Amino acid sequence: MKYNVIYNENKAHEIELKDNKIIIDGQNADIDLVHIYKEKYHIIDNNESFNIEVVRADFQNKTFEIKVNDTIYPIQLEDELDMLLEKMGMSAVGSNTMDNVKAPMPGLVLRITVDVGQEVNKGDNLIVLEAMKMEYSIKVPEDAKVVKVSCAAGEQVKEGQVLLEVEKA
């Protein structure tokens, strides 16, 4: 199975999982990967040690936040179907569809950084949640326009609760 892993908004690596091997950008990767607990992993690559944690996972939109040592990286995954559709000049989702932005975990809404009608760019902060005594920024995965805000600062929200609606640009 092949994946395109997009990070820092414009950098990407093609990852292929084949016969229990990891191939990165066409090169065999000699990586030692150990699953520690739940979303925590340990990787040794070229004698360097990395602690990895999946901080946020949105499987529907294929967006994730991965903590590597002490730095959090937002990433977007494209699978083989996404890559094929892109090659064909098509998108897996219609261009002007509505999307719900949902709480990735239960928490307290600290700040809403956007207003209804505001145009936002991929990666812009939408809402700041507090969960497990940490702040989490919820970012927009692509250029969009805020259509509706369904929560308020100070509100306790549940995992999966709709926080706001956006219309893709």
Coordinates of N, CA and C in Angstrom, one line a residue:
M1 N 0.8 -1.2 0.0 CA 0.0 0.0 0.0 C 0.9 1.2 0.0
K2 N 0.6 2.2 -0.9 CA 1.3 3.5 -0.9 C 0.5 4.6 -0.3
Y3 N 1.3 5.5 0.3 CA 0.7 6.7 0.9 C 1.6 7.9 0.5
N4 N 1.0 9.0 0.4 CA 1.7 10.3 0.3 C 1.5 11.0 1.6
V5 N 2.6 11.3 2.3 CA 2.5 12.0 3.6 C 2.9 13.4 3.3
I6 N 2.0 14.4 3.6 CA 2.2 15.8 3.3 C 2.4 16.5 4.7
Y7 N 3.5 17.2 4.8 CA 3.7 18.0 6.1 C 4.3 19.3 5.7
N8 N 4.3 20.2 6.7 CA 4.7 21.6 6.5 C 4.1 22.2 5.3
E9 N 2.8 21.9 5.0 CA 1.9 22.4 4.0 C 2.4 22.0 2.5
N10 N 3.7 21.9 2.3 CA 4.1 21.6 0.9 C 5.2 20.5 0.7
K11 N 5.7 20.0 1.8 CA 6.7 18.9 1.7 C 5.9 17.6 1.8
A12 N 6.4 16.6 1.0 CA 5.8 15.3 1.0 C 6.8 14.2 0.8
H13 N 6.4 13.0 1.3 CA 7.2 11.8 1.1 C 6.2 10.7 0.7
E14 N 6.6 9.9 -0.3 CA 5.8 8.7 -0.6 C 6.3 7.6 0.2
I15 N 5.4 7.0 0.9 CA 5.7 5.9 1.8 C 5.0 4.6 1.3
E16 N 5.7 3.5 1.1 CA 5.1 2.3 0.7 C 5.4 1.2 1.7
L17 N 4.3 0.5 2.1 CA 4.5 -0.6 3.0 C 4.3 -1.9 2.1
K18 N 5.4 -2.7 2.0 CA 5.5 -3.8 1.1 C 6.3 -4.9 1.7
D19 N 5.7 -6.1 1.9 CA 6.4 -7.3 2.4 C 7.1 -7.0 3.7
N20 N 6.4 -6.4 4.7 CA 6.9 -6.0 6.0 C 8.1 -5.1 5.9
K21 N 8.2 -4.3 4.8 CA 9.3 -3.3 4.7 C 8.7 -2.0 4.5
I22 N 9.4 -0.9 4.9 CA 9.0 0.4 4.7 C 9.9 1.0 3.6
I23 N 9.3 1.6 2.5 CA 10.1 2.2 1.5 C 9.7 3.7 1.4
I24 N 10.6 4.5 1.6 CA 10.4 6.0 1.6 C 11.0 6.6 0.4
D25 N 10.2 7.2 -0.4 CA 10.7 7.9 -1.7 C 11.5 6.9 -2.5
G26 N 11.1 5.6 -2.6 CA 11.7 4.6 -3.4 C 12.9 4.0 -2.8
Q27 N 13.3 4.4 -1.6 CA 14.5 3.8 -0.9 C 14.1 2.9 0.3
N28 N 14.6 1.7 0.4 CA 14.4 0.9 1.6 C 14.8 1.7 2.8
A29 N 13.9 1.7 3.8 CA 14.3 2.4 5.1 C 14.5 1.3 6.1
D30 N 15.7 1.5 6.8 CA 16.1 0.5 7.8 C 15.7 1.2 9.2
I31 N 14.4 1.1 9.5 CA 13.8 1.7 10.7 C 13.4 0.7 11.7
D32 N 13.7 0.9 12.9 CA 13.3 0.0 14.0 C 12.1 0.7 14.7
L33 N 10.9 0.2 14.6 CA 9.7 0.8 15.1 C 9.1 -0.1 16.2
V34 N 8.9 0.5 17.4 CA 8.3 -0.3 18.5 C 7.1 0.4 19.0
H35 N 6.0 -0.3 19.1 CA 4.7 0.3 19.6 C 4.9 0.2 21.1
I36 N 4.8 1.4 21.8 CA 5.0 1.4 23.3 C 3.7 1.3 24.0
Y37 N 2.7 2.2 23.7 CA 1.4 2.2 24.4 C 0.4 3.0 23.6
K38 N -0.7 2.5 23.4 CA -1.8 3.2 22.7 C -1.2 4.0 21.4
E39 N -1.2 5.3 21.5 CA -0.7 6.1 20.3 C 0.8 6.5 20.4
K40 N 1.5 5.8 21.2 CA 2.9 6.1 21.4 C 3.8 5.0 20.8
Y41 N 4.9 5.5 20.1 CA 5.8 4.7 19.4 C 7.3 5.1 19.7
H42 N 8.2 4.2 19.5 CA 9.6 4.6 19.5 C 10.2 4.1 18.2
I43 N 11.0 5.0 17.6 CA 11.7 4.7 16.3 C 13.2 5.0 16.4
I44 N 13.9 4.1 15.9 CA 15.4 4.3 15.7 C 15.6 4.3 14.2
D45 N 16.2 5.4 13.7 CA 16.5 5.5 12.3 C 17.9 6.1 12.2
N46 N 18.8 5.4 11.6 CA 20.2 5.9 11.4 C 20.8 6.3 12.8
N47 N 20.7 5.4 13.7 CA 21.2 5.6 15.1 C 20.7 6.8 15.8
E48 N 19.5 7.3 15.3 CA 18.9 8.4 16.0 C 17.6 7.9 16.6
S49 N 17.3 8.3 17.8 CA 16.1 7.8 18.6 C 15.0 8.9 18.5
F50 N 13.8 8.5 18.3 CA 12.6 9.4 18.2 C 11.5 8.8 19.0
N51 N 10.9 9.7 19.9 CA 9.6 9.3 20.5 C 8.5 9.9 19.7
I52 N 7.5 9.1 19.3 CA 6.4 9.5 18.5 C 5.1 9.3 19.2
E53 N 4.2 10.3 19.0 CA 2.9 10.1 19.6 C 1.9 10.7 18.6
V54 N 0.8 10.0 18.4 CA -0.3 10.5 17.6 C -1.2 11.3 18.5
V55 N -1.1 12.6 18.4 CA -1.8 13.6 19.2 C -3.3 13.7 18.8
R56 N -3.5 13.8 17.5 CA -4.9 13.9 17.0 C -5.0 13.2 15.7
A57 N -6.1 12.5 15.5 CA -6.3 11.7 14.3 C -7.7 11.9 13.8
D58 N -7.8 12.4 12.6 CA -9.1 12.6 11.9 C -9.1 11.7 10.7
F59 N -9.6 10.5 10.9 CA -9.5 9.5 9.8 C -10.4 9.9 8.6
Q60 N -11.5 10.5 8.9 CA -12.4 10.9 7.8 C -11.7 11.9 6.8
N61 N -11.0 12.9 7.3 CA -10.3 13.9 6.5 C -8.8 13.5 6.3
K62 N -8.4 12.4 6.9 CA -7.0 11.9 6.7 C -6.0 13.0 7.2
T63 N -6.3 13.7 8.3 CA -5.4 14.7 8.9 C -5.0 14.2 10.3
F64 N -3.8 14.4 10.6 CA -3.2 14.0 11.9 C -2.3 15.0 12.5
E65 N -2.1 14.9 13.8 CA -1.0 15.7 14.4 C -0.2 14.7 15.1
I66 N 1.1 14.7 14.7 CA 2.1 13.7 15.2 C 3.1 14.5 16.0
K67 N 3.4 14.1 17.3 CA 4.4 14.7 18.1 C 5.7 13.8 18.0
V68 N 6.7 14.5 17.5 CA 8.0 13.8 17.4 C 8.9 14.5 18.4
N69 N 9.4 13.7 19.4 CA 10.1 14.2 20.5 C 9.2 15.3 21.1
D70 N 9.6 16.6 21.0 CA 8.8 17.7 21.6 C 8.1 18.6 20.6
T71 N 8.1 18.2 19.3 CA 7.5 19.1 18.3 C 6.3 18.4 17.7
I72 N 5.2 19.2 17.5 CA 4.0 18.6 16.9 C 4.0 19.0 15.4
Y73 N 3.7 18.0 14.6 CA 3.6 18.3 13.1 C 2.2 17.9 12.6
P74 N 1.5 18.8 11.9 CA 0.3 18.4 11.3 C 0.6 17.7 10.0
I75 N 0.0 16.6 9.7 CA 0.2 15.9 8.5 C -1.1 15.6 7.8
Q76 N -1.0 15.4 6.5 CA -2.2 15.0 5.7 C -1.8 13.7 5.0
L77 N -2.6 12.7 4.9 CA -2.3 11.4 4.2 C -3.1 11.4 3.0
E78 N -2.5 10.9 1.9 CA -3.2 10.6 0.7 C -3.0 9.1 0.4
D79 N -4.0 8.4 0.2 CA -3.8 6.9 -0.2 C -3.8 6.8 -1.7
E80 N -3.7 5.6 -2.2 CA -3.5 5.3 -3.6 C -4.7 5.9 -4.4
L81 N -5.9 5.8 -3.9 CA -7.1 6.3 -4.6 C -7.0 7.9 -4.7
D82 N -6.6 8.5 -3.6 CA -6.4 10.0 -3.7 C -5.4 10.4 -4.7
M83 N -4.2 9.6 -4.7 CA -3.2 10.0 -5.7 C -3.6 9.7 -7.1
L84 N -4.4 8.7 -7.4 CA -4.9 8.4 -8.7 C -5.9 9.5 -9.1
L85 N -6.8 9.9 -8.3 CA -7.7 11.0 -8.6 C -7.0 12.3 -8.9
E86 N -6.0 12.6 -8.1 CA -5.2 13.8 -8.3 C -4.5 13.7 -9.7
K87 N -4.0 12.6 -10.1 CA -3.3 12.5 -11.4 C -4.3 12.7 -12.5
M88 N -5.6 12.3 -12.3 CA -6.6 12.4 -13.3 C -7.2 13.8 -13.2
G89 N -6.7 14.7 -12.4 CA -7.2 16.1 -12.3 C -8.6 16.1 -11.5
M90 N -8.8 15.1 -10.7 CA -10.1 15.1 -10.0 C -9.8 15.2 -8.5
S91 N -10.8 15.4 -7.7 CA -10.7 15.5 -6.3 C -11.6 14.4 -5.7
A92 N -11.2 13.9 -4.6 CA -12.1 12.9 -3.9 C -13.4 13.5 -3.4
V93 N -13.4 14.8 -3.2 CA -14.5 15.5 -2.6 C -14.9 16.6 -3.6
G94 N -16.2 16.9 -3.7 CA -16.7 18.0 -4.5 C -16.1 19.3 -4.0
S95 N -16.0 20.3 -5.0 CA -15.2 21.5 -4.7 C -15.9 22.5 -3.7
N96 N -17.2 22.5 -3.7 CA -17.9 23.5 -2.8 C -18.8 22.8 -1.8
T97 N -18.3 21.7 -1.2 CA -19.1 21.0 -0.2 C -18.9 21.6 1.2
M98 N -19.9 21.3 2.0 CA -19.8 21.7 3.4 C -19.1 20.7 4.2
D99 N -18.3 21.1 5.2 CA -17.6 20.2 6.1 C -17.9 20.6 7.5
N100 N -18.1 19.7 8.4 CA -18.2 19.9 9.8 C -16.8 19.8 10.4
V101 N -16.5 20.7 11.3 CA -15.2 20.6 12.0 C -15.6 20.1 13.4
K102 N -15.1 18.9 13.8 CA -15.6 18.3 15.0 C -14.5 18.2 16.0
A103 N -14.9 18.2 17.3 CA -13.9 18.1 18.4 C -13.2 16.7 18.3
P104 N -11.9 16.7 18.3 CA -11.1 15.4 18.2 C -11.1 14.7 19.5
M105 N -11.5 15.4 20.6 CA -11.5 14.8 21.9 C -12.4 15.6 22.8
P106 N -12.8 15.1 24.0 CA -13.6 16.0 24.9 C -12.6 17.1 25.4
G107 N -13.2 18.3 25.6 CA -12.4 19.3 26.2 C -13.2 20.6 26.4
L108 N -12.5 21.7 26.7 CA -13.0 23.0 27.0 C -12.6 23.9 25.9
V109 N -13.6 24.6 25.3 CA -13.2 25.6 24.2 C -12.6 26.8 24.9
L110 N -11.4 27.1 24.6 CA -10.7 28.2 25.2 C -10.9 29.5 24.3
R111 N -10.7 29.3 23.0 CA -10.8 30.5 22.1 C -11.4 30.0 20.8
I112 N -12.2 30.8 20.2 CA -12.6 30.7 18.8 C -11.9 31.8 18.0
T113 N -11.1 31.5 17.1 CA -10.2 32.5 16.4 C -10.7 32.9 15.1
V114 N -12.0 32.5 14.7 CA -12.5 32.9 13.5 C -14.0 33.4 13.7
D115 N -14.5 34.1 12.7 CA -15.9 34.6 12.7 C -16.6 34.0 11.5
V116 N -18.0 33.9 11.6 CA -18.8 33.5 10.5 C -18.5 34.4 9.3
G117 N -18.4 33.9 8.1 CA -18.1 34.6 6.9 C -16.6 34.8 6.6
Q118 N -15.8 34.5 7.6 CA -14.3 34.7 7.4 C -13.7 33.6 6.5
E119 N -12.9 34.1 5.6 CA -12.1 33.1 4.7 C -10.9 32.7 5.4
V120 N -10.6 31.4 5.4 CA -9.4 30.9 6.1 C -8.6 30.1 5.1
N121 N -7.3 30.1 5.4 CA -6.4 29.3 4.5 C -6.0 28.0 5.2
K122 N -5.6 27.1 4.4 CA -5.1 25.8 4.9 C -4.1 26.0 6.0
G123 N -4.4 25.3 7.2 CA -3.4 25.4 8.3 C -3.8 26.5 9.3
D124 N -4.7 27.4 9.0 CA -5.1 28.5 9.9 C -5.7 27.8 11.1
N125 N -5.5 28.5 12.3 CA -6.2 28.0 13.5 C -7.6 28.4 13.5
L126 N -8.5 27.5 13.9 CA -9.9 27.8 14.0 C -10.4 27.9 15.5
I127 N -10.0 27.0 16.3 CA -10.4 26.9 17.7 C -9.3 26.3 18.5
V128 N -9.2 26.8 19.7 CA -8.2 26.3 20.7 C -9.0 25.6 21.8
L129 N -8.7 24.3 22.0 CA -9.3 23.4 23.0 C -8.3 23.1 24.1
E130 N -8.8 23.0 25.3 CA -8.0 22.5 26.4 C -8.5 21.1 26.7
A131 N -7.6 20.2 26.7 CA -7.9 18.8 27.1 C -6.7 18.2 27.8
M132 N -6.9 17.5 28.8 CA -5.8 16.8 29.6 C -4.7 17.9 30.0
K133 N -5.2 19.1 30.4 CA -4.3 20.2 30.8 C -3.4 20.7 29.8
M134 N -3.7 20.4 28.5 CA -2.9 20.9 27.4 C -3.8 21.6 26.4
E135 N -3.2 22.6 25.7 CA -4.0 23.3 24.6 C -3.7 22.7 23.3
Y136 N -4.8 22.5 22.5 CA -4.8 21.9 21.2 C -5.4 22.9 20.2
S137 N -4.7 23.2 19.2 CA -5.2 24.1 18.1 C -5.9 23.2 17.0
I138 N -7.1 23.5 16.7 CA -7.8 22.8 15.6 C -7.6 23.7 14.4
K139 N -7.0 23.1 13.3 CA -6.7 23.9 12.1 C -7.5 23.4 11.0
V140 N -7.7 24.3 10.0 CA -8.5 24.0 8.8 C -7.6 23.2 7.9
P141 N -8.1 22.1 7.3 CA -7.2 21.2 6.5 C -7.0 21.8 5.0
E142 N -7.9 22.8 4.6 CA -7.8 23.3 3.3 C -8.4 24.7 3.3
D143 N -8.2 25.5 2.3 CA -8.8 26.8 2.2 C -10.3 26.7 2.2
A144 N -11.0 27.6 3.0 CA -12.4 27.5 3.2 C -13.0 28.8 3.7
K145 N -14.3 28.8 3.9 CA -15.0 30.0 4.4 C -15.8 29.4 5.6
V146 N -15.8 30.1 6.7 CA -16.5 29.8 7.9 C -18.0 30.1 7.7
V147 N -18.9 29.1 7.8 CA -20.3 29.3 7.5 C -21.1 29.4 8.9
K148 N -20.7 28.6 9.9 CA -21.4 28.6 11.1 C -20.5 28.2 12.3
V149 N -20.6 28.9 13.4 CA -19.9 28.5 14.6 C -20.9 27.9 15.6
S150 N -20.7 26.7 16.0 CA -21.7 25.9 16.8 C -21.3 25.7 18.3
C151 N -20.3 26.5 18.7 CA -19.8 26.4 20.1 C -19.4 27.8 20.6
A152 N -19.1 27.9 21.8 CA -18.7 29.2 22.4 C -17.5 29.0 23.3
A153 N -16.7 30.0 23.5 CA -15.6 30.0 24.4 C -16.2 29.7 25.8
G154 N -15.5 28.8 26.5 CA -15.9 28.4 27.9 C -16.8 27.1 27.9
E155 N -17.2 26.7 26.7 CA -18.1 25.5 26.6 C -17.4 24.2 26.6
Q156 N -17.9 23.3 27.4 CA -17.3 21.9 27.5 C -17.9 21.2 26.3
V157 N -17.0 20.5 25.5 CA -17.5 19.8 24.3 C -17.1 18.3 24.4
K158 N -17.9 17.5 23.7 CA -17.6 16.1 23.6 C -16.9 15.7 22.4
E159 N -16.2 14.6 22.4 CA -15.5 14.1 21.2 C -16.5 13.9 20.1
G160 N -16.2 14.4 18.9 CA -17.1 14.2 17.8 C -18.2 15.3 17.6
Q161 N -18.3 16.2 18.6 CA -19.3 17.3 18.6 C -18.9 18.3 17.5
V162 N -19.9 18.7 16.7 CA -19.6 19.7 15.7 C -19.3 21.1 16.3
L163 N -18.1 21.6 16.0 CA -17.7 22.9 16.5 C -18.0 24.1 15.6
L164 N -17.8 23.8 14.3 CA -18.2 24.8 13.3 C -18.3 24.1 11.9
E165 N -18.9 24.9 11.0 CA -19.0 24.4 9.6 C -18.3 25.3 8.7
V166 N -17.6 24.7 7.7 CA -16.9 25.5 6.7 C -17.3 25.0 5.3
E167 N -17.2 25.9 4.4 CA -17.5 25.6 3.0 C -16.2 25.7 2.3
K168 N -15.8 24.7 1.5 CA -14.5 24.6 0.9 C -14.5 25.7 -0.2
A169 N -13.3 26.4 -0.3 CA -13.1 27.5 -1.2 C -12.9 26.9 -2.6

